[in-house]
Coordinates of C-alpha atoms in Angstrom, one line a residue:
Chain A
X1 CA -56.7 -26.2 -58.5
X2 CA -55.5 -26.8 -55.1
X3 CA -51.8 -25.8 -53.9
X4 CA -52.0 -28.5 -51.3
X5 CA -52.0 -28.2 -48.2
X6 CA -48.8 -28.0 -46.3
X7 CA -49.1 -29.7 -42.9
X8 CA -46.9 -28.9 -40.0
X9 CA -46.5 -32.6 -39.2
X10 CA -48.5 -35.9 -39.9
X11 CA -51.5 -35.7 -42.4
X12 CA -54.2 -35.8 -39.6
X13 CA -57.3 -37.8 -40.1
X14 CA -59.6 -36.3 -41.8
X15 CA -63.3 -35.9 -40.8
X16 CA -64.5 -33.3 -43.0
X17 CA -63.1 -31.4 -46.0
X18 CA -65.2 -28.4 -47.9
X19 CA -64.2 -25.6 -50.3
X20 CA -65.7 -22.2 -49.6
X21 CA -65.7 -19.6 -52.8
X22 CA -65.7 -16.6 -50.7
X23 CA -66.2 -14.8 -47.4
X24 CA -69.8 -15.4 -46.9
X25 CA -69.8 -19.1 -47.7
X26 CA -66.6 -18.8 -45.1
X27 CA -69.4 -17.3 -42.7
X28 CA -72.2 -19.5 -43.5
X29 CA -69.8 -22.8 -43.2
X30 CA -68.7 -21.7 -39.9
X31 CA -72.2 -21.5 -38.9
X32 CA -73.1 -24.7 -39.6
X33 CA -70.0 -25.7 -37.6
X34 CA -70.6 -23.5 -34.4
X35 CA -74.0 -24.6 -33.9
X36 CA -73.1 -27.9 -33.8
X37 CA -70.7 -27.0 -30.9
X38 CA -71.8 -27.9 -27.3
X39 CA -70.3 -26.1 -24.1
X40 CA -66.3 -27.3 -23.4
X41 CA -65.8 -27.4 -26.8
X42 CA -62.0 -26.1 -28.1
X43 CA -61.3 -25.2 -31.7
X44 CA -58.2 -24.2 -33.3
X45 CA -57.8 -22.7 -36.1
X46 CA -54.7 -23.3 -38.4
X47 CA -53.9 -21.3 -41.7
X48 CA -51.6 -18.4 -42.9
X49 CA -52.3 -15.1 -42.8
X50 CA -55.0 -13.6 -44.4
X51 CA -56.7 -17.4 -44.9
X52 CA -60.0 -16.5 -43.1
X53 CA -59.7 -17.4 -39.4
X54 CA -61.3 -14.4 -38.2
X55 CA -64.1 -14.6 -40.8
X56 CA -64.5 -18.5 -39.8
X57 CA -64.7 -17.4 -36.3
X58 CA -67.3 -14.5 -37.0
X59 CA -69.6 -17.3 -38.2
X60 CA -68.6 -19.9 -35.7
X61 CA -70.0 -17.1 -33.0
X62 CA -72.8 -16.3 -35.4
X63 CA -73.9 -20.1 -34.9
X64 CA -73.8 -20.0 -31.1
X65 CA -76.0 -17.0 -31.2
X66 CA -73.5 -14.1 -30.6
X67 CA -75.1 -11.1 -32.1
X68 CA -72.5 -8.3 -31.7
X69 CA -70.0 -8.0 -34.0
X70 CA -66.8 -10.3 -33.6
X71 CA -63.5 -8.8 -34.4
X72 CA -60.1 -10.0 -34.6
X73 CA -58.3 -10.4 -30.9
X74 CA -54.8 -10.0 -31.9
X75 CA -53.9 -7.4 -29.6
X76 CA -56.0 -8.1 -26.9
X77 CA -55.1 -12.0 -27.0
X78 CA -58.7 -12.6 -26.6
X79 CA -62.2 -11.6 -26.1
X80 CA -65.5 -12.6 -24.8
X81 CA -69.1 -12.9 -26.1
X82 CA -72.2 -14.0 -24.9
X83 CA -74.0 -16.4 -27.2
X84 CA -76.7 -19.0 -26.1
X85 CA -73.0 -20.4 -24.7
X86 CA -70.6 -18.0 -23.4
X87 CA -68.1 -17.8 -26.5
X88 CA -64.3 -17.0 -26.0
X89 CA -61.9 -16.1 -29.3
X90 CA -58.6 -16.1 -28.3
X91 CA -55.7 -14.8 -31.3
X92 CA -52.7 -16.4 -31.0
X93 CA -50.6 -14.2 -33.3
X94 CA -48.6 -12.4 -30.6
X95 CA -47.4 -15.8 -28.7
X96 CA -44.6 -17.6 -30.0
X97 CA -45.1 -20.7 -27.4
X98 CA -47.1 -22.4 -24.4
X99 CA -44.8 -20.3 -21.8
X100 CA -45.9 -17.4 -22.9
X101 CA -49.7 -18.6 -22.8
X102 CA -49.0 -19.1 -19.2
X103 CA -47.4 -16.0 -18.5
X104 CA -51.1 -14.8 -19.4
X105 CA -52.9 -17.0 -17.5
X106 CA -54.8 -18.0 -20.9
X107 CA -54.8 -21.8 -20.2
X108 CA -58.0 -21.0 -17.6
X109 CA -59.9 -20.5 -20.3
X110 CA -59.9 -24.2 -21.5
X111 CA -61.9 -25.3 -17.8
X112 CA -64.2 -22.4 -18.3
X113 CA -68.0 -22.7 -19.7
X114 CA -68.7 -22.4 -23.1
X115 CA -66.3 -22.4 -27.0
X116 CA -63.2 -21.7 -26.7
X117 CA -61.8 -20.8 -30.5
X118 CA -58.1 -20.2 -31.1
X119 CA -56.7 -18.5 -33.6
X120 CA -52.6 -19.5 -34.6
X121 CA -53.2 -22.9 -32.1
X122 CA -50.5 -24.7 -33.4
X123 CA -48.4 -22.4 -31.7
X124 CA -49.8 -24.2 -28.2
X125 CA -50.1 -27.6 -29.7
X126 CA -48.9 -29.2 -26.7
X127 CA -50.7 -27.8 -24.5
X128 CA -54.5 -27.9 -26.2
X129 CA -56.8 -30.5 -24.5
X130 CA -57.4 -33.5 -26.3
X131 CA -60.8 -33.0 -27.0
X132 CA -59.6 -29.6 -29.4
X133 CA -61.2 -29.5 -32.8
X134 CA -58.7 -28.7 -35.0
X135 CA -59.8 -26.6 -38.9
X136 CA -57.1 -26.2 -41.1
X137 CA -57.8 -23.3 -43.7
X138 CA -56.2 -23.5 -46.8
X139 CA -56.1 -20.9 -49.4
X140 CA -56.0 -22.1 -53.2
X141 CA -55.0 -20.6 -56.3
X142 CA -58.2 -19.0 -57.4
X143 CA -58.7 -16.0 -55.5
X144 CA -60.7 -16.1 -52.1
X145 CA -61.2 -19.4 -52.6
X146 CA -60.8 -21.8 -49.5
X147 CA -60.0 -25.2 -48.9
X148 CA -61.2 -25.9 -44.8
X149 CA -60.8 -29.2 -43.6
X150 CA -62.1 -30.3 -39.9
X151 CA -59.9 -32.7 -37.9
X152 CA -60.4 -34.3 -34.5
X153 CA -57.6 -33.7 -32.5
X154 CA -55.1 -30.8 -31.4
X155 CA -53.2 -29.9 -34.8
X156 CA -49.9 -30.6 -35.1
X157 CA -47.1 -28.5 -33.7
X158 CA -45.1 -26.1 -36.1
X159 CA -40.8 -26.2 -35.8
Chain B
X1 CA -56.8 14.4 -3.9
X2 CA -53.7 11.9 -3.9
X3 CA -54.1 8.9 -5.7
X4 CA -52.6 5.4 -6.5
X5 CA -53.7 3.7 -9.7
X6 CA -53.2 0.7 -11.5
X7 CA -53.3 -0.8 -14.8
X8 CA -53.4 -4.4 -16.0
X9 CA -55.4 -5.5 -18.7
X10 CA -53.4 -6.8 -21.3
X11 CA -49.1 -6.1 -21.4
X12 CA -48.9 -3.7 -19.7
X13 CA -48.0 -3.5 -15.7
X14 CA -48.2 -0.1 -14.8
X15 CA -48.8 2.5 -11.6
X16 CA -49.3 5.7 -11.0
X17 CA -48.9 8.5 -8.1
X18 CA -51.2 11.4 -8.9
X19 CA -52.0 14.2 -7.1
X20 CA -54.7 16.8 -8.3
X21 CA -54.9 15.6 -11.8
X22 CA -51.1 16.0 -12.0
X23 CA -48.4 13.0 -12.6
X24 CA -46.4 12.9 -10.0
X25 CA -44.8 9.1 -10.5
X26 CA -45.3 6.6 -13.5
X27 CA -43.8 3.3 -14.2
X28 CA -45.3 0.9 -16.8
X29 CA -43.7 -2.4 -18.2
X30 CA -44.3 -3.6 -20.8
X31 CA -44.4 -8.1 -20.5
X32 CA -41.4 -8.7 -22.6
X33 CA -42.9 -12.0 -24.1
X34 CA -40.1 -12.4 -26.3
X35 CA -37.6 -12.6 -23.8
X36 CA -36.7 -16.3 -22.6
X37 CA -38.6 -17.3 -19.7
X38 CA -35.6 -19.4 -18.4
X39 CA -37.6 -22.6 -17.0
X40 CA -40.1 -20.8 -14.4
X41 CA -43.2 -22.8 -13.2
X42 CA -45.2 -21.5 -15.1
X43 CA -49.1 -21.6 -12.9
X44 CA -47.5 -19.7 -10.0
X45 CA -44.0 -17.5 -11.1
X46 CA -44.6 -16.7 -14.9
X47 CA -47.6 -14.6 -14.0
X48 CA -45.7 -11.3 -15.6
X49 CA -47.6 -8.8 -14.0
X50 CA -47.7 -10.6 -10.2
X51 CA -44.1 -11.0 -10.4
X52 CA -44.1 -6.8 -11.6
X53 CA -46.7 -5.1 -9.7
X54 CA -45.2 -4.8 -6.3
X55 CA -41.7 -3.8 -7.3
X56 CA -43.4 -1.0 -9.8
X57 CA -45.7 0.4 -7.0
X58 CA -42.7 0.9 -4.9
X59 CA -41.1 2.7 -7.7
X60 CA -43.8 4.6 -8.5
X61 CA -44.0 6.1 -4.7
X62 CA -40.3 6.5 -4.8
X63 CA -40.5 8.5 -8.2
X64 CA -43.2 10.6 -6.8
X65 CA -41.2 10.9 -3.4
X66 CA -44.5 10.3 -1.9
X67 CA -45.4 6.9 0.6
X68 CA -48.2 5.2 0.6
X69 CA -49.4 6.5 4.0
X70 CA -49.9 9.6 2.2
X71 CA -52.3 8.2 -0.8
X72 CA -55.8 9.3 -0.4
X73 CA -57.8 7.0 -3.0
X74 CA -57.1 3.8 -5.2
X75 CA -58.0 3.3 -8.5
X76 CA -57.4 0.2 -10.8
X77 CA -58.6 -1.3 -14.2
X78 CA -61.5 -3.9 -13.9
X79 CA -62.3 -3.7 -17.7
X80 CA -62.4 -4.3 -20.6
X81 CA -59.7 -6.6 -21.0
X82 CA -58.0 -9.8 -19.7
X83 CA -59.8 -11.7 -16.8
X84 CA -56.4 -13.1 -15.6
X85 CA -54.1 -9.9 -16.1
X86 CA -57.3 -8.1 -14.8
X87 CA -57.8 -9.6 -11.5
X88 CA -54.1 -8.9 -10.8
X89 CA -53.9 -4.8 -10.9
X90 CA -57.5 -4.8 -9.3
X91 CA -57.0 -7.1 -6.6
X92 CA -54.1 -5.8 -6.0
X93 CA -55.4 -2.0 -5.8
X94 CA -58.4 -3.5 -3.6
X95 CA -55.9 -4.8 -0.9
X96 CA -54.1 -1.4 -0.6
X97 CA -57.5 -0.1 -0.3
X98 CA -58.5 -2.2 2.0
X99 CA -55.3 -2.1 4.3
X100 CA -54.9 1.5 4.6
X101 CA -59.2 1.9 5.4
X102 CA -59.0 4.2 1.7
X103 CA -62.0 5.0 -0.7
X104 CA -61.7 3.2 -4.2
X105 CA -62.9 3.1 -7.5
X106 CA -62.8 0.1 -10.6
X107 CA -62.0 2.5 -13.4
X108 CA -62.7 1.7 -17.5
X109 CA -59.7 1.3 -19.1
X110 CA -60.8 3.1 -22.4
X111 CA -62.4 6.1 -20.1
X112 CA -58.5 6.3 -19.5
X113 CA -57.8 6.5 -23.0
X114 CA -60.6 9.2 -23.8
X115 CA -59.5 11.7 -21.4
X116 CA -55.5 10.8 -21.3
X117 CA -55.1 13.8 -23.3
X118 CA -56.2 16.1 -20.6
X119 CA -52.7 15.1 -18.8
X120 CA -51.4 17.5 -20.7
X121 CA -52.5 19.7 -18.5
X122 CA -55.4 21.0 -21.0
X123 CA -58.9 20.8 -20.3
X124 CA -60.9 19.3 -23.1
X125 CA -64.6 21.3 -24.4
X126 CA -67.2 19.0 -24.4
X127 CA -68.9 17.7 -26.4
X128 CA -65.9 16.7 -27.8
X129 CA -65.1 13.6 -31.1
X130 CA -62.5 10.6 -29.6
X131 CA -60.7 8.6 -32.2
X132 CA -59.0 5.6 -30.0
X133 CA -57.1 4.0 -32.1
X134 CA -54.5 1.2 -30.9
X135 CA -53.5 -2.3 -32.0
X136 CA -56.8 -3.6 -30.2
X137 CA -58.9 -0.9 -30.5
X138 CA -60.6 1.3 -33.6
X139 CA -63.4 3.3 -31.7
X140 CA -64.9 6.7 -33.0
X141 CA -66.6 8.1 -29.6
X142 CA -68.8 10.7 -28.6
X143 CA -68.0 12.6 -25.4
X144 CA -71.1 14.0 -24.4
X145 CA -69.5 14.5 -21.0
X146 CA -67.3 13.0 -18.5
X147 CA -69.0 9.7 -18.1
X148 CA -71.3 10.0 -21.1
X149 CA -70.2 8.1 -24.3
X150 CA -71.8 7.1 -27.4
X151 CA -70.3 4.8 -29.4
X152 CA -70.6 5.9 -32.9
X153 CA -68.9 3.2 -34.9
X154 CA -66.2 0.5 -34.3
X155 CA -63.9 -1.9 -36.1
X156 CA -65.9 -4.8 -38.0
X157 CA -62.7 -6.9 -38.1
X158 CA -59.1 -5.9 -37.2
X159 CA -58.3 -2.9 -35.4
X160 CA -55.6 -0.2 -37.6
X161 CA -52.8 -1.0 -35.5
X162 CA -53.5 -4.4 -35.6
X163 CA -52.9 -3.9 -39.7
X164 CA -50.0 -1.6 -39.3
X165 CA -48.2 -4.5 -37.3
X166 CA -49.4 -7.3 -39.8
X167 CA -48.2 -5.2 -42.7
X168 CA -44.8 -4.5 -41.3
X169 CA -44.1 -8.2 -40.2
X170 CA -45.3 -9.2 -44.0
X171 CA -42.6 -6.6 -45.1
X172 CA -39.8 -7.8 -42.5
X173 CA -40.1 -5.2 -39.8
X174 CA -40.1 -6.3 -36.5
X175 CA -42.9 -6.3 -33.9
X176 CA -44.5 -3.5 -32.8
X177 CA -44.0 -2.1 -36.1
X178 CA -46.1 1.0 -36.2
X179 CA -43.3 3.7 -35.4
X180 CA -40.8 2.3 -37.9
X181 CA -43.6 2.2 -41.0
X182 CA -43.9 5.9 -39.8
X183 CA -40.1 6.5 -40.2
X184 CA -40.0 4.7 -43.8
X185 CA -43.5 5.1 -45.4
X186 CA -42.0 9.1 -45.5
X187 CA -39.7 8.0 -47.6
X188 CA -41.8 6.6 -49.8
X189 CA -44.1 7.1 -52.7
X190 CA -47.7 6.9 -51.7
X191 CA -49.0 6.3 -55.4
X192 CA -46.5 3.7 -55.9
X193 CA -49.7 1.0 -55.7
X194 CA -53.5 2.1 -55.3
X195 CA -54.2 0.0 -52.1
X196 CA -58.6 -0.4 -51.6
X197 CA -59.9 3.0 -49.9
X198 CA -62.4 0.2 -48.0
X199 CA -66.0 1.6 -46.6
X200 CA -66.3 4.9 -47.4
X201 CA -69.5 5.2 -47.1
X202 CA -71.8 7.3 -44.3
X203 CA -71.3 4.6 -41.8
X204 CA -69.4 5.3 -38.8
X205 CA -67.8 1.6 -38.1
X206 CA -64.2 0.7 -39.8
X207 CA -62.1 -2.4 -41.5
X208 CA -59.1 -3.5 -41.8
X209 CA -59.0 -6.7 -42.5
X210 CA -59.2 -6.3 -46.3
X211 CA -56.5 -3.7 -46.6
X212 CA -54.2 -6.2 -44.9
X213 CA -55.0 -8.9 -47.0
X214 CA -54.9 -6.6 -50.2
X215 CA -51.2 -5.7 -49.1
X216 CA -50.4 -9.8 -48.4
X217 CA -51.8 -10.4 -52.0
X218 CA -49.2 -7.9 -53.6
X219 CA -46.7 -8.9 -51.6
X220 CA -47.2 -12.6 -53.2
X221 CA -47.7 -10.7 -56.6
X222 CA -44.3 -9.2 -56.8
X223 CA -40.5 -10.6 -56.6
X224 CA -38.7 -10.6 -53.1
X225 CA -36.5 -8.1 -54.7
X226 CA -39.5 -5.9 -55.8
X227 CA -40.5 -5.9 -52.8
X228 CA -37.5 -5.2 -50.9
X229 CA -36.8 -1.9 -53.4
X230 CA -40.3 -0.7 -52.7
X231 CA -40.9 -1.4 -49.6
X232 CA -41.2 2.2 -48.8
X233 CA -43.8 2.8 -51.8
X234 CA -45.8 -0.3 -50.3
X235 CA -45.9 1.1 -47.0
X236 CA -46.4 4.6 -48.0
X237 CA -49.4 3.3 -50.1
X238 CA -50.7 0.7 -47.4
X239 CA -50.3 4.1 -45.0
X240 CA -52.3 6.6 -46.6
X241 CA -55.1 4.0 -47.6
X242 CA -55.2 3.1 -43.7
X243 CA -55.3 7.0 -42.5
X244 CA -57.5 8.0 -44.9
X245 CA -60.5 5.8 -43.3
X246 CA -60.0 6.9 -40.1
X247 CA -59.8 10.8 -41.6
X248 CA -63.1 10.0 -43.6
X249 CA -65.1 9.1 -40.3
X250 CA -63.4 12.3 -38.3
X251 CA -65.2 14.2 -41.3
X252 CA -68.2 12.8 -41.1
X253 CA -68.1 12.4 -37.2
X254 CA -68.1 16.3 -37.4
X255 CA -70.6 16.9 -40.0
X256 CA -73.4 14.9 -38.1
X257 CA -72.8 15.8 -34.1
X258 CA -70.9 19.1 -34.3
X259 CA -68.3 18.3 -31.6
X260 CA -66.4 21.4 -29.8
X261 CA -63.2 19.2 -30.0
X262 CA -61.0 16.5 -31.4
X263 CA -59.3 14.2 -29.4
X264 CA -57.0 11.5 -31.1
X265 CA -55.9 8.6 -28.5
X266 CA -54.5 5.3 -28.5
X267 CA -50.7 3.7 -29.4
X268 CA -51.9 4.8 -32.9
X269 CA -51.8 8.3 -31.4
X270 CA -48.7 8.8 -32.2
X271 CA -48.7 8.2 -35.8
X272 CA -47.3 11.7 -37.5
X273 CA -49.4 11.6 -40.4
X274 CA -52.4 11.0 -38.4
X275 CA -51.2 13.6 -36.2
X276 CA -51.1 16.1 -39.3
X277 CA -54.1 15.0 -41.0
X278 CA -56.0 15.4 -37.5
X279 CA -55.0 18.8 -37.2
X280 CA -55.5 19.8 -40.5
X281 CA -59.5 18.7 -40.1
X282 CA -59.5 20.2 -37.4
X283 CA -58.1 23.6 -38.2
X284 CA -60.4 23.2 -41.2
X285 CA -63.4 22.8 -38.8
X286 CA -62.3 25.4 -36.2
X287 CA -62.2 22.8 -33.8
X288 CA -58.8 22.3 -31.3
X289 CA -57.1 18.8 -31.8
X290 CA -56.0 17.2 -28.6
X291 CA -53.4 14.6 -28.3
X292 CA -52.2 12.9 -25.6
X293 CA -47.9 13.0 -24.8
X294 CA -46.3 10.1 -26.7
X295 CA -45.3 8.8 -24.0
X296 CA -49.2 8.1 -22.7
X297 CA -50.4 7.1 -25.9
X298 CA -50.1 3.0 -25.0
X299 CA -52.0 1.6 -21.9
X300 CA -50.6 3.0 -18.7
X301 CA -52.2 3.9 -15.3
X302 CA -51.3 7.4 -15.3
X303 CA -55.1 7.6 -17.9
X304 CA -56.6 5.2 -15.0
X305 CA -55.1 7.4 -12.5
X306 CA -56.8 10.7 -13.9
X307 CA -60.4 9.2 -14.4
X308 CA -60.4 7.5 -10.8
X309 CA -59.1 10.6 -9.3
X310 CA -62.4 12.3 -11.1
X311 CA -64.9 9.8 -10.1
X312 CA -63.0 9.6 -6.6
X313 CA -63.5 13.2 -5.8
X314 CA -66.8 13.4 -7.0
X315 CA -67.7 10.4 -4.3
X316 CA -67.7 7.9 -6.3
X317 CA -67.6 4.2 -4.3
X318 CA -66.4 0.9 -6.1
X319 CA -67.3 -2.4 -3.4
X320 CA -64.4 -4.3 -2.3
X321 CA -66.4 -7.3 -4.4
X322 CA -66.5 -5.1 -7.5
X323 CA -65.9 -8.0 -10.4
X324 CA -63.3 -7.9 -13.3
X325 CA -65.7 -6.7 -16.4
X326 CA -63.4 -8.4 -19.3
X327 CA -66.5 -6.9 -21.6
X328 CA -67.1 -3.5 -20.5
X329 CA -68.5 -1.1 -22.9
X330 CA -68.0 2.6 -22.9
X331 CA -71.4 3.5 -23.3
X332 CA -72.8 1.5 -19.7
X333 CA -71.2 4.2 -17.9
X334 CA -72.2 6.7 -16.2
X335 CA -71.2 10.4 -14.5
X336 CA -69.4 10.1 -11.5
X337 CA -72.2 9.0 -8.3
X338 CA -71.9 9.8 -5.3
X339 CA -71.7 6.9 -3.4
X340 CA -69.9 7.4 -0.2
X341 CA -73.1 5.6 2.0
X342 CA -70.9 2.3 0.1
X343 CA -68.1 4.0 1.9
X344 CA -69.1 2.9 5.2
X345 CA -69.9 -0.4 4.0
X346 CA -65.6 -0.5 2.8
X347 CA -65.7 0.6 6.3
X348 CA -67.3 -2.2 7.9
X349 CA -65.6 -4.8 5.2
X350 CA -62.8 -3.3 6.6
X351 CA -63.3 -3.8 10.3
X352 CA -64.5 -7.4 9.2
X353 CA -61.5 -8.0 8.0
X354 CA -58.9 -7.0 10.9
X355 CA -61.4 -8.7 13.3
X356 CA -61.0 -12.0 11.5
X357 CA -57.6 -11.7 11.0
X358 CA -56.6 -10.7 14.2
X359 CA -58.4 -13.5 16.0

């Protein structure tokens, strides 16, 4: 029952696709995913509003061992935790482009220890280190329902 | 005492002259990130609040036809907040410090918000019930006393003015979007749509993230045109469903630690039906509701200004090597100490330093 995915440029290769059927399995993927992750690692997360980025990202700190509660960093660009690695979530949703990014001074975050995870990437496409992981959440039809799909790569720019 | 403070953890750029616990200059700008940056480098000449701070300090003193000869004390933001922005206002504040031999303090930016109401001129009863709420912040906070805070519950997702700003971009307003939902949502039919009343339980903490989404999800429901002819209704409904949480917890903050006052801070602060349903509790409770001015209700340093000041007077000491704390929690704080054998220390950094540079 998928919509299909609309990507902003070329299909990207694709390493891994999964389907989550609510928040928790959102959560538990993520998980799975951050404790994987090893120290210089960059993700970005991709999707519309309301597709789960923040939730992805809760579990994503939960599997580095952040224990405090992780909320969304629109407003505050980003925020830190401690986990077993330092663990940095940065909210793009207030920066239309790289300049801007600079203009914060956010770009010394990618040479610092630890995850980096970035919410609304695309928006810095350019700019993201090669080595960014790049998940791509999709909502489908059937409500809370989620389509993720984990790419190697920065995602592709939007405009 | 006569003090210089400064503010920089996220947008905002901003000093302030106080003297005694009273304004006397103020100037805070916000980074215009929408504005073209018109091809500047960015490492070195797009740092907004480097290319800001300097020009603002020298309006502040202007404003406050004071000069800096005559400051007594520094204060300046080292948390929570961004490490880049961050080391800007503080390192800044340090240097001033440092050059004119006077005492300083790293102030807690959200200690600023706590007690920005007392600018006003009003002093606040302890123990006293603090509602910050703000696009990055949704804090309900106990005031024991000036540096005592317990934190009774917090946002498990987005902050409320985070949603307001979401909501009103989904419905075409522009960014920040929390005054003009205000405006229009009293124009509308709150009933129109029975958004989720989320958590109300007999926890403290808060959500937003599923109120949000709830609103995104009727939004897609209904026909652009729907949408535009109830736009009112929708933001009337997503309003009262977002208020009443925060009222819930103000009722039950009450009920459980029988505060002597209400203070409501933060950019959501200025919210009017807040503001009514605030006072309303707290005539209902007896208590006295405390806001502070509109025009201190986003970040500024006038709040940093009025905490350092406090913590200055009482002898408070911040090193010259005090870090940035971009994680700084309310409740790791402490009364003002007196401190002022770290004074001499300052002293000697001091000394240090005009020795090595003069040679």
């Amino acid at each position: 029952m998928s919509e299909g995915i609309v990507y902003p440029g070329p299909k990207p290769l694709v390493e891994e696709r999964r389907i989550t059927r609510c928040s928790q399995e959102t959560v538990d993927l993520g998980k799975e995913f951050g404790s994987r992750l090893r120290s210089g690692a960059v993700v970005a997360l991709v999707g519309p509003l309301g597709a789960g980025k923040t939730t992805l990202v809760q579990g994503i700190g939960a599997g580095l061992g952040v224990n405090e509660a992780i909320t969304s960093p629109a407003f505050n660009y980003l925020l830190e935790y401690a986990g077993q690695l330092p663990f940095c979530h940065a909210d793009l949703y207030r920066i239309e482009d790289a300049r801007q990014f600079f203009a914060l001074g956010l770009e010394e975050y990618f040479d610092r220890d630890g995850v980096l995870a970035i919410e609304w990437a695309e928006r810095i496409a350019d700019i993201l280190p090669p080595r960014t992981i790049s998940l791509y959440l999709n909502p489908l039809a059937k409500q809370d329902e989620r389509e993720i799909i984990v790419c190697l790569g920065p995602p592709h720019a939007t405009k | 005492m006569r003090v210089l403070a400064f503010e920089s953890s996220c947008d905002e750029t901003s000093v302030a002259v106080l003297a005694d616990g009273v304004l006397r200059g103020h100037v805070t700008r916000t980074q215009t990130l929408h504005q073209a940056f018109g091809g500047v480098v960015p490492e070195l000449a797009s740092r907004s609040h480097l290319e800001q701070i300097l020009r603002l300090t020298r309006q502040a003193l202007t404003d406050a036809k004071d000069s800096l000869e005559q400051m007594e004390g520094v204060c300046a933001t080292a948390g929570p907040g961004l490490v880049g922005a961050l080391l800007i206002g503080l390192n800044f504040g340090k240097g001033i410090a440092l050059s004119l031999g006077l005492p300083f303090v790293a102030a807690h930016h959200l200690e600023g918000h706590v007690w920005s109401a007392e600018l006003n001129g009003e002093k606040i009863p302890t123990p006293f019930l603090a509602l910050l709420v703000s696009g990055g912040h949704t804090q309900l906070v106990l005031v024991e006393a000036f540096g005592h805070y317990r934190l009774l519950g917090s946002t498990r997702d987005d902050a409320v003015g985070e949603a307001y700003d979401k909501v009103g971009k989904l419905l075409g307003l522009s960014f920040p979007a929390g005054a003009a939902i205000d405006q229009i949502a009293a124009e509308g039919n709150p009933s129109y749509h029975r958004f989720p009343q989320l958590m109300m339980g007999e926890d403290l903490d808060f959500s937003y993230s599923g109120l949000k989404t709830a609103v995104l999800r009727q939004v897609q429901k209904l026909e652009p045109s729907e949408v535009q002819a109830h736009r009112a209704d929708l933001l009337a409904a997503f309003q009262e469903s977002a208020i009443a949480l925060l009222t819930a917890r103000l009722r039950t903050g009450i009920e459980r630690f029988h505060p002597r006052a209400l203070v409501i801070a933060g950019g959501v602060a200025a919210n009017s039906i807040l503001r009514k349903m605030a006072r309303d509790i707290g005539r209902t409770s007896s208590l006295p509701t405390f806001f502070p001015d509109s025009s201190l209700c986003l970040d500024n340093a006038a709040m940093i200004g009025y905490i350092g000041e406090k913590r200055l007077a009482a002898g408070q000491r911040s090193p010259l090597d005090a870090p940035v704390k971009p994680r700084w929690s309310l409740e790791e704080l402490r009364e003002p100490e007196n401190s002022i054998s770290q004074k001499v220390i300052s002293q000697t950094e001091y000394n240090d330093c005009t020795a090595t540079s003069q040679s």
